[in-house]
């Protein structure tokens, strides 16, 4: 059996709970071969944990993508892209590749930071990424932006947003109600253009959940690369990230990452599904 290869186009989180570090750790948990084309480096001030984002020169991104495509990824995932130019590069990377799966995690803010990275990016994601996406994994805020519906507060709102995002070209949409939706369960909504499926786990502690979104999208990508259907891939990814959150840990006074290996090494969590 040959090893499946996955390329992530994403930023570096020096604290390593999120970003390309979360992606690589997650790919490894699935025994897939992770590769990286780095977009930016995020460092944190040890006194305040405020984020310092340094983009890499675009020529350097181009060189990395060229290298990675020569190795032949089976799937490509995107994380923090940051500029319209990089969003276009990520779309082109998938088009130039022979990868079968393109998972778009439409990162708009760094967790812990309120500022939307760049509003023009939303339009660029709609134009360049959604039409190519096998699966897109917005959180509640990102789904509101990508659908143009604004603030989403209910399952009905999530359904309308999922339909709009699907109409904009994404073949499969999973909106993470996760931490933002008011509910005593962690609910995500999956839509394949026909059926809405609610994915549910218990809601665990949420103090140490840094990297949950990246880990969920990375696990979805790994499951697709391994041959699962998009529906099965997001269900598996949700169990994987739920375990990672339940066993998240305190790193310092500011942040606590998820435990990427918890599903395989500590505890497996089941996901309930229901058509809605
Ligand atoms: P993001 O990091 O992109 O904002 P979320 O943290 O909302 O995304 O969600 C990532 C995944 O983690 C989703 O599957 C979501 O349902 C799940 N999740 C988020 N918070 C919790 C929690 N407290 N307990 C269990 N699962 C959660």
XYZ file of C-alpha atoms and ligand atoms in Angstrom:
303
model
C 0.000 0.000 0.000
C 1.439 3.357 -0.937
C 1.479 6.241 1.483
C -1.010 9.015 0.677
C 0.587 12.443 0.276
C -1.052 15.658 1.439
C 0.086 19.243 0.899
C -1.021 21.995 3.256
C -0.728 25.609 2.136
C -0.829 27.414 5.464
C 0.879 29.583 8.046
C 3.269 28.522 10.799
C 1.973 28.786 14.373
C 5.122 28.825 16.458
C 3.184 27.562 19.494
C 2.275 24.634 17.209
C -1.324 23.967 18.240
C -2.774 25.400 15.035
C -1.487 26.216 11.538
C 0.672 23.911 9.483
C 1.983 22.310 12.675
C -1.539 21.111 13.536
C -1.942 19.899 9.968
C 1.278 17.882 9.938
C 0.594 16.350 13.357
C -2.882 15.358 12.244
C -1.720 13.945 8.900
C 0.811 11.859 10.825
C -1.889 10.470 13.131
C -3.509 9.067 9.976
C -0.221 7.696 8.682
C -0.331 9.996 5.660
C 2.676 11.940 4.386
C 2.305 15.661 5.074
C 4.055 18.423 3.120
C 3.968 22.207 3.596
C 4.019 25.340 1.479
C 4.330 28.087 4.097
C 2.468 31.395 3.634
C 3.437 33.297 6.786
C 5.071 32.916 10.170
C 3.111 33.766 13.319
C 5.097 34.482 16.477
C 3.669 35.554 19.839
C 4.812 38.076 22.408
C 5.530 35.973 25.526
C 4.262 38.802 27.792
C 0.896 39.408 26.082
C 0.581 36.615 23.494
C -0.321 39.222 20.866
C 0.281 37.759 17.411
C 2.961 38.971 15.049
C 2.274 37.797 11.488
C 5.104 37.946 8.940
C 4.104 37.001 5.385
C 6.707 35.243 3.270
C 7.678 36.686 -0.122
C 5.302 35.366 -2.792
C 8.250 34.051 -4.866
C 9.153 31.822 -1.948
C 5.595 30.441 -1.816
C 5.750 29.779 -5.564
C 8.989 27.819 -5.159
C 7.530 25.720 -2.337
C 4.379 24.922 -4.298
C 6.471 23.916 -7.304
C 8.536 21.578 -5.136
C 5.501 20.019 -3.453
C 3.584 19.523 -6.712
C 6.586 17.704 -8.179
C 6.164 15.165 -5.352
C 2.533 14.644 -6.330
C 0.086 15.290 -3.467
C -3.116 13.202 -3.469
C -4.925 15.959 -1.579
C -4.354 19.646 -0.876
C -5.583 21.610 2.145
C -5.530 25.358 2.666
C -5.210 27.169 5.985
C -4.256 30.785 6.691
C -3.610 32.375 3.311
C -3.813 36.035 4.279
C -3.849 37.909 0.951
C -5.798 37.770 -2.317
C -2.595 36.990 -4.188
C -1.949 33.941 -1.999
C -5.590 32.818 -2.323
C -5.163 32.832 -6.119
C -1.885 30.901 -5.785
C -3.588 28.239 -3.648
C -6.356 27.784 -6.228
C -3.791 27.536 -9.011
C -1.744 25.020 -7.021
C -4.749 22.687 -6.928
C -5.515 23.235 -10.618
C -1.888 22.541 -11.550
C -1.787 19.388 -9.433
C -3.143 15.907 -9.950
C -4.659 15.973 -6.458
C -8.167 14.548 -6.237
C -9.273 16.437 -3.148
C -9.148 20.110 -2.201
C -10.122 21.003 1.355
C -10.569 24.702 2.028
C -10.483 25.885 5.638
C -11.493 29.523 5.046
C -9.478 31.013 7.907
C -10.448 34.648 8.439
C -9.143 35.461 11.905
C -6.399 34.115 14.107
C -7.968 32.641 17.243
C -7.425 35.070 20.097
C -7.329 37.990 17.680
C -10.517 39.803 16.692
C -9.373 41.497 13.556
C -10.521 39.958 10.276
C -7.290 39.287 8.404
C -8.297 41.238 5.286
C -11.904 41.815 4.156
C -11.026 41.611 0.414
C -10.016 38.031 1.092
C -13.620 36.904 1.492
C -14.456 37.872 -2.089
C -11.288 36.186 -3.341
C -12.165 32.983 -1.472
C -15.670 33.014 -2.979
C -14.276 33.586 -6.459
C -11.206 31.346 -6.484
C -11.525 28.697 -3.778
C -15.202 27.740 -3.416
C -15.612 26.613 -7.052
C -12.747 24.137 -6.583
C -13.443 22.935 -3.051
C -14.203 19.272 -2.430
C -15.041 20.256 1.144
C -15.128 23.726 2.729
C -15.063 23.948 6.543
C -16.185 27.421 7.719
C -16.951 28.177 11.352
C -20.133 30.105 12.096
C -18.527 33.490 11.481
C -16.802 32.420 8.261
C -20.012 30.822 6.947
C -21.832 34.113 7.568
C -19.182 35.919 5.523
C -18.926 33.388 2.674
C -22.715 33.222 2.273
C -23.234 36.964 2.724
C -25.896 36.189 5.332
C -23.978 37.789 8.210
C -24.600 36.618 11.761
C -25.841 33.015 11.973
C -27.497 31.952 15.218
C -29.547 28.814 14.499
C -29.524 25.508 12.611
C -31.986 27.075 10.126
C -29.509 29.930 9.498
C -26.725 27.374 9.026
C -28.821 25.478 6.472
C -29.429 28.610 4.429
C -25.740 29.515 4.560
C -24.703 25.982 3.542
C -27.033 26.140 0.521
C -25.612 29.472 -0.602
C -22.012 28.303 -0.166
C -22.835 25.118 -2.086
C -24.387 27.219 -4.872
C -21.129 29.151 -4.994
C -19.380 25.962 -6.053
C -18.210 24.052 -2.986
C -19.264 20.422 -3.484
C -19.530 19.641 0.218
C -19.992 22.157 3.004
C -19.569 21.634 6.731
C -20.433 24.570 8.955
C -18.929 24.260 12.415
C -21.455 25.385 14.983
C -18.796 24.214 17.413
C -17.940 26.726 20.044
C -19.939 29.658 18.633
C -23.472 28.222 18.398
C -25.449 28.427 21.615
C -26.098 24.805 22.488
C -25.078 22.326 25.150
C -23.826 20.014 22.371
C -21.091 20.670 19.771
C -23.107 20.730 16.537
C -21.794 20.905 12.963
C -23.972 20.885 9.838
C -22.887 18.919 6.757
C -24.481 19.534 3.343
C -23.776 17.719 0.071
C -26.228 19.609 -2.119
C -29.101 17.263 -1.266
C -29.196 16.292 2.369
C -28.419 18.158 5.578
C -26.787 16.068 8.296
C -26.273 17.293 11.821
C -23.085 15.949 13.421
C -23.145 15.978 17.201
C -20.787 15.260 20.092
C -20.829 16.405 23.684
C -19.385 19.848 24.262
C -16.153 19.575 26.225
C -14.057 22.164 28.024
C -13.315 25.055 25.720
C -10.435 26.812 27.485
C -7.795 24.731 25.729
C -9.049 24.433 22.152
C -6.388 26.281 20.168
C -6.027 24.599 16.779
C -9.435 22.877 16.752
C -10.454 24.283 13.359
C -7.147 23.434 11.643
C -7.171 19.951 13.147
C -10.743 19.295 11.974
C -9.972 20.341 8.384
C -6.679 18.427 8.373
C -8.393 15.263 9.620
C -11.061 15.692 6.926
C -8.303 15.942 4.299
C -6.473 12.867 5.599
C -9.677 10.814 5.599
C -10.443 11.860 2.021
C -6.910 10.997 0.910
C -7.376 7.570 2.512
C -10.469 6.997 0.373
C -13.388 7.862 2.644
C -16.376 9.650 1.114
C -16.694 13.347 2.019
C -19.549 12.528 4.401
C -17.584 9.775 6.149
C -14.479 11.972 6.188
C -16.137 14.846 8.052
C -17.805 12.484 10.529
C -14.450 10.823 11.268
C -12.758 14.231 11.529
C -15.333 15.406 14.048
C -14.661 12.434 16.329
C -10.930 13.055 15.965
C -11.166 16.750 16.905
C -13.654 16.143 19.724
C -11.097 13.840 21.399
C -8.369 16.412 20.742
C -10.449 19.146 22.424
C -11.515 17.005 25.368
C -7.841 16.347 26.092
C -6.582 19.862 25.299
C -4.028 21.190 27.765
C -2.889 24.438 29.346
C 0.304 25.705 27.695
C 0.615 29.011 29.572
C -1.590 31.804 30.936
C -2.822 32.663 27.428
C -3.387 29.542 25.422
C -3.972 25.826 25.488
C -3.760 23.669 22.377
C -5.844 20.658 21.499
C -4.091 17.311 21.874
C -3.734 16.164 18.284
C -2.972 12.558 19.158
C -5.772 12.085 21.702
C -8.088 10.116 19.392
C -5.459 7.456 18.706
C -3.666 7.463 22.048
C -6.118 8.532 24.786
C -9.819 8.180 23.959
C -12.026 7.740 20.915
C -15.199 9.816 20.843
C -18.273 8.804 18.856
C -20.240 11.165 16.652
C -24.027 11.042 16.372
C -25.581 11.863 12.988
C -29.107 12.901 12.145
C -30.737 14.185 8.961
C -32.363 17.550 9.540
P -12.633 27.205 14.510
O -11.405 26.834 15.320
O -12.394 27.185 13.034
O -13.320 28.434 14.999
P -14.408 25.519 16.005
O -13.472 25.547 17.179
O -15.729 26.192 16.173
O -13.671 26.010 14.720
O -14.732 24.013 15.603
C -13.777 23.044 15.244
C -14.376 21.685 15.523
O -14.356 21.467 16.934
C -15.846 21.514 15.127
O -16.078 20.169 14.754
C -16.582 21.853 16.398
O -17.883 21.311 16.477
C -15.670 21.238 17.429
N -15.769 21.903 18.740
C -15.554 23.216 19.024
N -15.683 23.450 20.334
C -15.967 22.256 20.928
C -16.204 21.815 22.280
N -16.168 22.677 23.305
N -16.456 20.498 22.498
C -16.497 19.616 21.472
N -16.284 19.957 20.186
C -16.033 21.258 19.898
